[in-house]
Amino acid sequence: MKIKRDQLTGAVLILLGIVVFMMTTSFSIPITGAYPGPRMLPTIAAFGFAVCGLGILVNGTMSKKEEKVYMVKAGWIRIGITLAVIAAYIAAMTSLLPWGRGSIFPCVLWQLPWYLPFQKGICLRGWESR
Amino acid sequence: MVLAISKGNMFKGLGITVKEIAAQAVNIVRSFAIGLGIGFLPGMGAGLSNLVAYSSARNASKTPEMFGKGCPDGIWASEVSNNAAIGGSMIPMAALGIPGDSTTALLIGALTIHGLEMGPMVFKNSGNVVYLMFATVMVCALVVLVLQALGMRVFPLILKVPYHYMYPALIIISFVSAYVDSSSLYKCGMMLVFVCIGILMSYGGLPTAPLILAFILGPTLESNMLKSFQYSGSAATFFTRPISCVLMIIGILCIFSPLLRMGMERMKGKKGD
């Protein structure tokens, strides 16, 4: 059975709600009527995450509409390359080349060779890119 | 020049005539009112005002079938409401500390970093900054008018720049914005983390604007909620006061509305069978 995107989103939100709720238990000040303390708002947020996640999960399960492809594999590869290029640049500027911090030209020179292959248009979500 | 104005050709060569502007007067006023009104509502912003103004212009038009085929009325409506929403969103931002859209949410964040807390007291505590902001918006409107009039034929050419040249430029602008604030690459790293979160949210179909609004309004909400609890001693106060009660009911309905709608649709389906 193929998992729908909405089901995955709902499950992640429910999980996030549980994690946030577990984290709120580390607050030592209890929730009381007179002074709810710092635990109140994160608890409401956790409840909100769980309820909305449940709604999305149920809606996604009940819906019979076919989901559109979010992005084809080639698109994910491009996103991965872009993120890796930026992460490598930040890492290099932080540790290897501290003298180059804040300079723009190395950034341009580093990025261009990686993005030049992107000039070949691919179909990402059903429409043709340039 | 007088002759040129009388002939309606003052802007000849810029792509628009006075006659064309005059023909859109009603459309401009209507779209402006829509943009201002929607901009005033928290969280709505320019995105919604565009659509509402466009629909209103189409409904009021004698040739609605021409909309979507390059009819200037639609372009005027959406662009005027788009600009009007910016001014509108600044009203709740300055008066209540509530951002009208994600742009003003970011503006509030930037002002908070500089020690300015938006809200009713800002007029008393930092009135000069608020009036400076209003003056800046007015000057910006004039500057934008001049820039747009001169660059109207040039700016669309940016859309013809290939993406693989555009990406590095956009990424550098983002880098510089993150870096100049603290001269630290840590924030560039954080930017990358939030890029990943943004992509995941987009994958899940979750809008990012409410997250920004929650980030900005969270501290204000928490401190005022704690104050309310301390004054009243229980959560019942949110349901015993009329305005608060109505807003709470709207909020709860908003959370459960998709489930309610789904249940109603199923009931209708069963009745239909």
Short mmCIF file of C-alpha atoms in Angstrom, two decimals:
data_model
loop_
_atom_site.label_atom_id
_atom_site.label_comp_id
_atom_site.label_asym_id
_atom_site.label_seq_id
_atom_site.Cartn_x
_atom_site.Cartn_y
_atom_site.Cartn_z
CA MET A 1 0.00 0.00 0.00
CA LYS A 2 1.41 3.34 -1.02
CA ILE A 3 1.58 5.92 1.77
CA LYS A 4 0.00 9.23 0.78
CA ARG A 5 1.79 12.52 1.38
CA ASP A 6 -1.01 13.74 3.67
CA GLN A 7 -0.80 10.57 5.75
CA LEU A 8 2.94 11.07 6.18
CA THR A 9 2.47 14.74 7.08
CA GLY A 10 -0.26 13.89 9.60
CA ALA A 11 1.85 11.15 11.20
CA VAL A 12 4.86 13.49 11.49
CA LEU A 13 2.71 16.20 13.09
CA ILE A 14 1.25 13.74 15.62
CA LEU A 15 4.76 12.53 16.41
CA LEU A 16 5.92 16.14 16.77
CA GLY A 17 3.01 16.80 19.15
CA ILE A 18 4.01 13.80 21.28
CA VAL A 19 7.67 14.89 21.33
CA VAL A 20 6.74 18.46 22.31
CA PHE A 21 4.41 17.13 25.03
CA MET A 22 7.18 14.86 26.37
CA MET A 23 9.51 17.86 26.44
CA THR A 24 6.98 19.94 28.37
CA THR A 25 7.09 17.37 31.19
CA SER A 26 10.62 18.55 31.95
CA PHE A 27 9.18 21.84 33.30
CA SER A 28 9.17 21.59 37.07
CA ILE A 29 6.43 24.22 37.60
CA PRO A 30 3.02 22.48 37.47
CA ILE A 31 -0.01 23.91 35.60
CA THR A 32 -2.46 25.44 38.07
CA GLY A 33 -5.53 27.60 37.57
CA ALA A 34 -3.96 30.58 39.28
CA TYR A 35 -0.64 30.35 37.49
CA PRO A 36 -0.31 27.98 34.54
CA GLY A 37 3.39 28.76 34.17
CA PRO A 38 5.69 28.24 31.20
CA ARG A 39 4.35 24.73 30.55
CA MET A 40 0.90 25.88 29.40
CA LEU A 41 1.61 27.26 25.91
CA PRO A 42 3.88 24.39 24.76
CA THR A 43 1.20 21.95 26.00
CA ILE A 44 -1.45 23.77 23.94
CA ALA A 45 0.96 23.73 20.96
CA ALA A 46 1.52 19.97 21.39
CA PHE A 47 -2.25 19.43 21.50
CA GLY A 48 -2.63 21.61 18.39
CA PHE A 49 0.04 19.66 16.52
CA ALA A 50 -1.60 16.34 17.44
CA VAL A 51 -5.16 17.44 16.57
CA CYS A 52 -4.17 19.03 13.24
CA GLY A 53 -1.95 16.03 12.44
CA LEU A 54 -4.81 13.67 13.18
CA GLY A 55 -7.11 15.76 10.96
CA ILE A 56 -4.64 15.69 8.07
CA LEU A 57 -4.04 11.94 8.56
CA VAL A 58 -7.77 11.11 8.60
CA ASN A 59 -8.47 13.43 5.67
CA GLY A 60 -5.61 11.94 3.68
CA THR A 61 -6.79 8.39 4.43
CA MET A 62 -10.44 9.06 3.56
CA SER A 63 -9.71 11.11 0.45
CA LYS A 64 -10.01 9.23 -2.81
CA LYS A 65 -8.32 11.95 -4.85
CA GLU A 66 -5.12 10.93 -6.54
CA GLU A 67 -2.12 12.86 -5.25
CA LYS A 68 -0.04 14.85 -7.70
CA VAL A 69 3.68 14.15 -7.74
CA TYR A 70 5.41 16.75 -5.58
CA MET A 71 8.71 16.53 -7.40
CA VAL A 72 10.40 14.02 -9.68
CA LYS A 73 13.65 12.32 -8.68
CA ALA A 74 15.77 14.67 -10.80
CA GLY A 75 14.30 17.64 -8.93
CA TRP A 76 15.20 16.13 -5.54
CA ILE A 77 18.74 15.52 -6.84
CA ARG A 78 18.99 19.19 -7.82
CA ILE A 79 17.76 20.31 -4.40
CA GLY A 80 20.28 17.96 -2.79
CA ILE A 81 23.12 19.37 -4.93
CA THR A 82 22.09 22.96 -4.12
CA LEU A 83 21.96 22.29 -0.37
CA ALA A 84 25.27 20.42 -0.46
CA VAL A 85 26.94 23.27 -2.37
CA ILE A 86 25.72 25.84 0.16
CA ALA A 87 26.65 23.65 3.14
CA ALA A 88 30.13 23.08 1.69
CA TYR A 89 30.55 26.81 1.20
CA ILE A 90 29.54 27.57 4.80
CA ALA A 91 31.85 24.82 6.10
CA ALA A 92 34.74 26.11 4.01
CA MET A 93 34.23 29.70 5.09
CA THR A 94 33.97 28.65 8.73
CA SER A 95 37.03 26.45 9.00
CA LEU A 96 39.24 26.42 5.94
CA LEU A 97 39.13 29.94 4.63
CA PRO A 98 38.39 32.34 7.49
CA TRP A 99 40.07 35.17 5.56
CA GLY A 100 37.42 34.93 2.88
CA ARG A 101 34.44 35.49 5.16
CA GLY A 102 31.89 37.92 3.89
CA SER A 103 33.35 38.06 0.41
CA ILE A 104 30.92 37.51 -2.42
CA PHE A 105 33.14 36.52 -5.34
CA PRO A 106 34.26 33.14 -3.95
CA CYS A 107 30.60 32.34 -3.37
CA VAL A 108 29.70 33.10 -6.99
CA LEU A 109 32.71 31.23 -8.36
CA TRP A 110 31.93 28.22 -6.18
CA GLN A 111 28.26 28.02 -7.08
CA LEU A 112 28.26 28.64 -10.83
CA PRO A 113 29.98 25.42 -11.99
CA TRP A 114 27.52 23.38 -9.95
CA TYR A 115 24.44 25.13 -11.28
CA LEU A 116 25.48 25.29 -14.93
CA PRO A 117 24.21 21.73 -15.61
CA PHE A 118 20.79 22.99 -14.43
CA GLN A 119 20.42 24.84 -17.73
CA LYS A 120 19.08 21.60 -19.17
CA GLY A 121 15.36 21.93 -18.37
CA ILE A 122 13.59 19.07 -16.64
CA CYS A 123 9.94 18.43 -15.86
CA LEU A 124 9.61 18.85 -12.09
CA ARG A 125 5.87 18.85 -11.34
CA GLY A 126 4.28 18.29 -14.67
CA TRP A 127 5.26 21.58 -16.26
CA GLU A 128 8.37 22.13 -18.31
CA SER A 129 11.09 24.27 -16.75
CA ARG A 130 13.19 26.47 -18.97
CA MET B 1 4.24 69.64 -22.14
CA VAL B 2 0.75 71.13 -21.78
CA LEU B 3 0.03 70.04 -25.32
CA ALA B 4 1.27 66.57 -24.52
CA ILE B 5 -0.97 66.35 -21.42
CA SER B 6 -3.97 67.60 -23.35
CA LYS B 7 -3.43 64.86 -25.88
CA GLY B 8 -3.11 62.25 -23.13
CA ASN B 9 0.44 61.48 -24.23
CA MET B 10 2.42 62.64 -21.21
CA PHE B 11 3.79 59.14 -20.63
CA LYS B 12 4.32 58.32 -24.26
CA GLY B 13 7.24 55.97 -24.50
CA LEU B 14 6.72 54.64 -20.98
CA GLY B 15 4.04 52.18 -21.98
CA ILE B 16 1.00 53.97 -20.51
CA THR B 17 -1.11 57.08 -21.15
CA VAL B 18 -3.05 59.40 -18.83
CA LYS B 19 -6.20 58.34 -20.67
CA GLU B 20 -5.58 54.73 -19.73
CA ILE B 21 -5.02 55.66 -16.08
CA ALA B 22 -8.20 57.80 -16.03
CA ALA B 23 -10.21 54.92 -17.51
CA GLN B 24 -9.19 52.76 -14.54
CA ALA B 25 -10.10 55.34 -11.84
CA VAL B 26 -13.04 53.36 -10.40
CA ASN B 27 -11.10 50.10 -10.58
CA ILE B 28 -8.15 51.73 -8.79
CA VAL B 29 -10.29 53.14 -5.95
CA ARG B 30 -12.18 49.83 -5.48
CA SER B 31 -9.00 47.73 -5.52
CA PHE B 32 -7.30 50.15 -3.16
CA ALA B 33 -10.16 49.83 -0.64
CA ILE B 34 -10.07 46.01 -0.92
CA GLY B 35 -6.28 45.90 -0.51
CA LEU B 36 -6.36 48.23 2.49
CA GLY B 37 -9.16 46.27 4.17
CA ILE B 38 -7.58 42.85 3.64
CA GLY B 39 -4.11 44.14 4.52
CA PHE B 40 -5.54 45.26 7.86
CA LEU B 41 -6.62 41.69 8.72
CA PRO B 42 -3.85 39.74 10.44
CA GLY B 43 -2.28 36.96 8.41
CA MET B 44 -4.11 37.66 5.15
CA GLY B 45 -1.68 39.91 3.31
CA ALA B 46 -1.28 40.76 -0.33
CA GLY B 47 -1.85 37.23 -1.62
CA LEU B 48 -5.56 37.22 -0.79
CA SER B 49 -6.15 40.88 -1.66
CA ASN B 50 -4.92 40.20 -5.22
CA LEU B 51 -7.49 37.48 -5.72
CA VAL B 52 -10.40 39.41 -4.16
CA ALA B 53 -9.63 42.60 -6.10
CA TYR B 54 -9.26 40.60 -9.34
CA SER B 55 -12.60 38.85 -8.79
CA SER B 56 -14.31 42.16 -7.95
CA ALA B 57 -12.91 43.78 -11.09
CA ARG B 58 -14.11 40.83 -13.19
CA ASN B 59 -17.57 40.95 -11.63
CA ALA B 60 -17.81 44.70 -12.27
CA SER B 61 -16.46 44.49 -15.81
CA LYS B 62 -18.67 44.68 -18.90
CA THR B 63 -16.33 42.20 -20.60
CA PRO B 64 -15.55 39.55 -17.94
CA GLU B 65 -14.73 37.02 -20.67
CA MET B 66 -11.60 39.05 -21.47
CA PHE B 67 -10.13 38.43 -18.01
CA GLY B 68 -7.27 35.96 -18.10
CA LYS B 69 -6.44 36.95 -21.67
CA GLY B 70 -4.34 40.03 -20.90
CA CYS B 71 -7.18 42.40 -19.93
CA PRO B 72 -5.55 45.44 -18.25
CA ASP B 73 -8.41 45.77 -15.70
CA GLY B 74 -7.29 42.56 -13.99
CA ILE B 75 -3.66 43.65 -13.85
CA TRP B 76 -4.61 47.06 -12.44
CA ALA B 77 -6.87 45.49 -9.82
CA SER B 78 -4.37 42.94 -8.54
CA GLU B 79 -1.40 45.33 -8.54
CA VAL B 80 -3.24 48.23 -6.85
CA SER B 81 -4.63 45.95 -4.11
CA ASN B 82 -1.20 44.36 -3.72
CA ASN B 83 0.40 47.74 -2.97
CA ALA B 84 -2.53 48.94 -0.83
CA ALA B 85 -2.28 45.81 1.35
CA ILE B 86 1.25 46.84 2.39
CA GLY B 87 -0.02 50.10 3.91
CA GLY B 88 -3.01 48.30 5.43
CA SER B 89 -0.88 45.65 7.09
CA MET B 90 1.16 48.36 8.83
CA ILE B 91 -1.89 49.58 10.76
CA PRO B 92 -2.32 46.51 13.04
CA MET B 93 1.46 46.17 13.16
CA ALA B 94 1.96 49.62 14.67
CA ALA B 95 -1.27 49.87 16.66
CA LEU B 96 -1.61 46.34 18.06
CA GLY B 97 1.75 44.66 17.43
CA ILE B 98 -0.01 42.11 15.20
CA PRO B 99 1.59 41.60 11.79
CA GLY B 100 -0.75 41.89 8.81
CA ASP B 101 1.36 39.55 6.68
CA SER B 102 4.67 37.71 6.68
CA THR B 103 6.54 40.85 5.52
CA THR B 104 5.36 42.92 8.48
CA ALA B 105 6.03 39.89 10.71
CA LEU B 106 9.66 40.04 9.61
CA LEU B 107 9.62 43.82 10.13
CA ILE B 108 8.37 43.38 13.69
CA GLY B 109 11.13 40.81 14.25
CA ALA B 110 13.76 43.25 12.98
CA LEU B 111 12.40 46.10 15.13
CA THR B 112 12.29 43.81 18.19
CA ILE B 113 15.97 43.00 17.67
CA HIS B 114 16.61 46.76 17.83
CA GLY B 115 14.68 47.04 21.10
CA LEU B 116 11.37 48.36 19.77
CA GLU B 117 8.23 46.60 20.94
CA MET B 118 5.29 47.18 18.62
CA GLY B 119 1.89 47.72 20.20
CA PRO B 120 -0.29 50.52 21.58
CA MET B 121 2.55 51.93 23.69
CA VAL B 122 4.89 52.33 20.74
CA PHE B 123 3.25 55.67 19.83
CA LYS B 124 4.10 57.00 23.29
CA ASN B 125 7.49 55.37 23.77
CA SER B 126 8.91 55.58 20.25
CA GLY B 127 6.51 57.85 18.35
CA ASN B 128 9.32 59.26 16.24
CA VAL B 129 10.10 55.78 14.84
CA VAL B 130 6.44 55.10 13.97
CA TYR B 131 5.99 58.41 12.16
CA LEU B 132 9.34 57.84 10.45
CA MET B 133 8.00 54.50 9.22
CA PHE B 134 4.81 56.11 7.90
CA ALA B 135 6.87 58.81 6.17
CA THR B 136 9.13 56.14 4.70
CA VAL B 137 6.13 54.30 3.27
CA MET B 138 4.92 57.51 1.62
CA VAL B 139 8.37 58.30 0.19
CA CYS B 140 8.68 54.66 -0.95
CA ALA B 141 5.37 54.97 -2.84
CA LEU B 142 6.75 57.93 -4.79
CA VAL B 143 10.10 56.24 -5.42
CA VAL B 144 8.35 53.08 -6.60
CA LEU B 145 6.13 55.15 -8.91
CA VAL B 146 9.17 56.79 -10.55
CA LEU B 147 11.16 53.54 -10.74
CA GLN B 148 8.24 51.57 -12.15
CA ALA B 149 7.40 54.27 -14.69
CA LEU B 150 10.98 54.35 -15.92
CA GLY B 151 11.72 50.65 -15.65
CA MET B 152 8.36 49.21 -16.73
CA ARG B 153 9.77 47.95 -20.01
CA VAL B 154 13.06 46.74 -18.48
CA PHE B 155 12.03 44.86 -15.31
CA PRO B 156 10.15 42.01 -17.06
CA LEU B 157 13.42 41.11 -18.80
CA ILE B 158 14.65 39.68 -15.48
CA LEU B 159 12.28 36.77 -16.07
CA LYS B 160 14.33 35.84 -19.12
CA VAL B 161 17.51 35.32 -17.07
CA PRO B 162 18.18 31.55 -16.97
CA TYR B 163 17.58 29.97 -13.56
CA HIS B 164 21.12 28.62 -13.28
CA TYR B 165 22.41 32.23 -13.24
CA MET B 166 19.54 33.47 -11.08
CA TYR B 167 20.06 30.88 -8.28
CA PRO B 168 23.58 31.99 -7.25
CA ALA B 169 22.44 35.64 -7.21
CA LEU B 170 19.42 34.85 -5.01
CA ILE B 171 21.45 32.63 -2.70
CA ILE B 172 24.09 35.35 -2.29
CA ILE B 173 21.42 37.92 -1.39
CA SER B 174 20.07 35.47 1.22
CA PHE B 175 23.59 34.81 2.51
CA VAL B 176 24.37 38.52 2.83
CA SER B 177 21.07 39.16 4.67
CA ALA B 178 21.83 36.40 7.17
CA TYR B 179 25.49 37.34 7.54
CA VAL B 180 25.37 41.14 7.99
CA ASP B 181 23.11 40.95 11.04
CA SER B 182 25.76 39.38 13.26
CA SER B 183 28.84 38.93 11.04
CA SER B 184 28.61 35.25 11.90
CA LEU B 185 28.33 32.25 9.60
CA TYR B 186 26.27 30.49 12.27
CA LYS B 187 23.17 32.32 10.99
CA CYS B 188 23.98 31.20 7.44
CA GLY B 189 23.97 27.63 8.78
CA MET B 190 20.64 28.29 10.48
CA MET B 191 19.34 29.65 7.19
CA LEU B 192 20.24 26.34 5.56
CA VAL B 193 18.43 24.40 8.31
CA PHE B 194 15.30 26.51 7.79
CA VAL B 195 15.58 25.99 4.03
CA CYS B 196 15.28 22.25 4.72
CA ILE B 197 12.33 22.86 7.08
CA GLY B 198 10.69 25.04 4.41
CA ILE B 199 11.11 22.34 1.77
CA LEU B 200 9.64 19.71 4.11
CA MET B 201 6.70 22.02 4.93
CA SER B 202 6.13 22.63 1.24
CA TYR B 203 6.22 18.85 0.67
CA GLY B 204 3.59 18.36 3.37
CA GLY B 205 1.45 21.21 1.99
CA LEU B 206 1.88 23.27 5.17
CA PRO B 207 1.99 27.06 4.64
CA THR B 208 4.99 28.90 6.11
CA ALA B 209 3.31 32.28 6.84
CA PRO B 210 1.45 31.01 9.97
CA LEU B 211 4.75 29.68 11.34
CA ILE B 212 6.33 33.12 11.00
CA LEU B 213 3.25 34.75 12.58
CA ALA B 214 3.37 32.27 15.48
CA PHE B 215 7.09 32.94 15.92
CA ILE B 216 6.46 36.68 16.16
CA LEU B 217 3.23 36.59 18.18
CA GLY B 218 4.25 33.71 20.49
CA PRO B 219 5.93 35.76 23.26
CA THR B 220 3.13 38.38 23.27
CA LEU B 221 0.48 35.64 23.38
CA GLU B 222 2.21 33.81 26.22
CA SER B 223 2.77 36.86 28.43
CA ASN B 224 -0.82 38.12 27.96
CA MET B 225 -2.26 34.65 28.52
CA LEU B 226 -0.35 34.31 31.80
CA LYS B 227 -1.56 37.78 32.83
CA SER B 228 -5.18 36.76 32.12
CA PHE B 229 -4.81 33.63 34.23
CA GLN B 230 -3.29 35.61 37.09
CA TYR B 231 -6.09 38.22 37.02
CA SER B 232 -8.94 35.69 36.85
CA GLY B 233 -7.50 32.51 38.38
CA SER B 234 -9.03 30.12 35.81
CA ALA B 235 -9.33 29.36 32.09
CA ALA B 236 -13.08 30.06 32.27
CA THR B 237 -12.41 33.78 31.83
CA PHE B 238 -11.70 33.18 28.12
CA PHE B 239 -15.27 31.89 27.70
CA THR B 240 -17.15 34.19 30.09
CA ARG B 241 -16.16 37.46 28.40
CA PRO B 242 -18.16 38.01 25.17
CA ILE B 243 -15.41 39.13 22.75
CA SER B 244 -12.94 36.56 24.03
CA CYS B 245 -15.61 33.84 23.90
CA VAL B 246 -16.48 34.61 20.27
CA LEU B 247 -12.81 34.61 19.26
CA MET B 248 -12.19 31.33 21.11
CA ILE B 249 -15.17 29.68 19.41
CA ILE B 250 -13.94 30.89 16.01
CA GLY B 251 -10.48 29.52 16.79
CA ILE B 252 -11.80 26.13 17.90
CA LEU B 253 -14.07 25.93 14.85
CA CYS B 254 -11.13 26.75 12.60
CA ILE B 255 -9.15 23.83 14.06
CA PHE B 256 -11.96 21.33 13.78
CA SER B 257 -13.63 22.70 10.62
CA PRO B 258 -11.96 20.24 8.18
CA LEU B 259 -13.17 17.30 10.30
CA LEU B 260 -16.66 18.83 10.64
CA ARG B 261 -16.82 19.51 6.91
CA MET B 262 -15.76 15.95 6.14
CA GLY B 263 -18.42 14.56 8.50
CA MET B 264 -21.12 16.76 6.93
CA GLU B 265 -20.11 15.69 3.44
CA ARG B 266 -20.37 12.03 4.45
CA MET B 267 -23.81 12.64 5.98
CA LYS B 268 -24.95 14.39 2.79
CA GLY B 269 -23.61 11.47 0.77
CA LYS B 270 -25.54 8.97 2.89
CA LYS B 271 -28.74 11.02 2.55
CA GLY B 272 -28.20 11.19 -1.21
CA ASP B 273 -27.89 7.38 -1.37
#
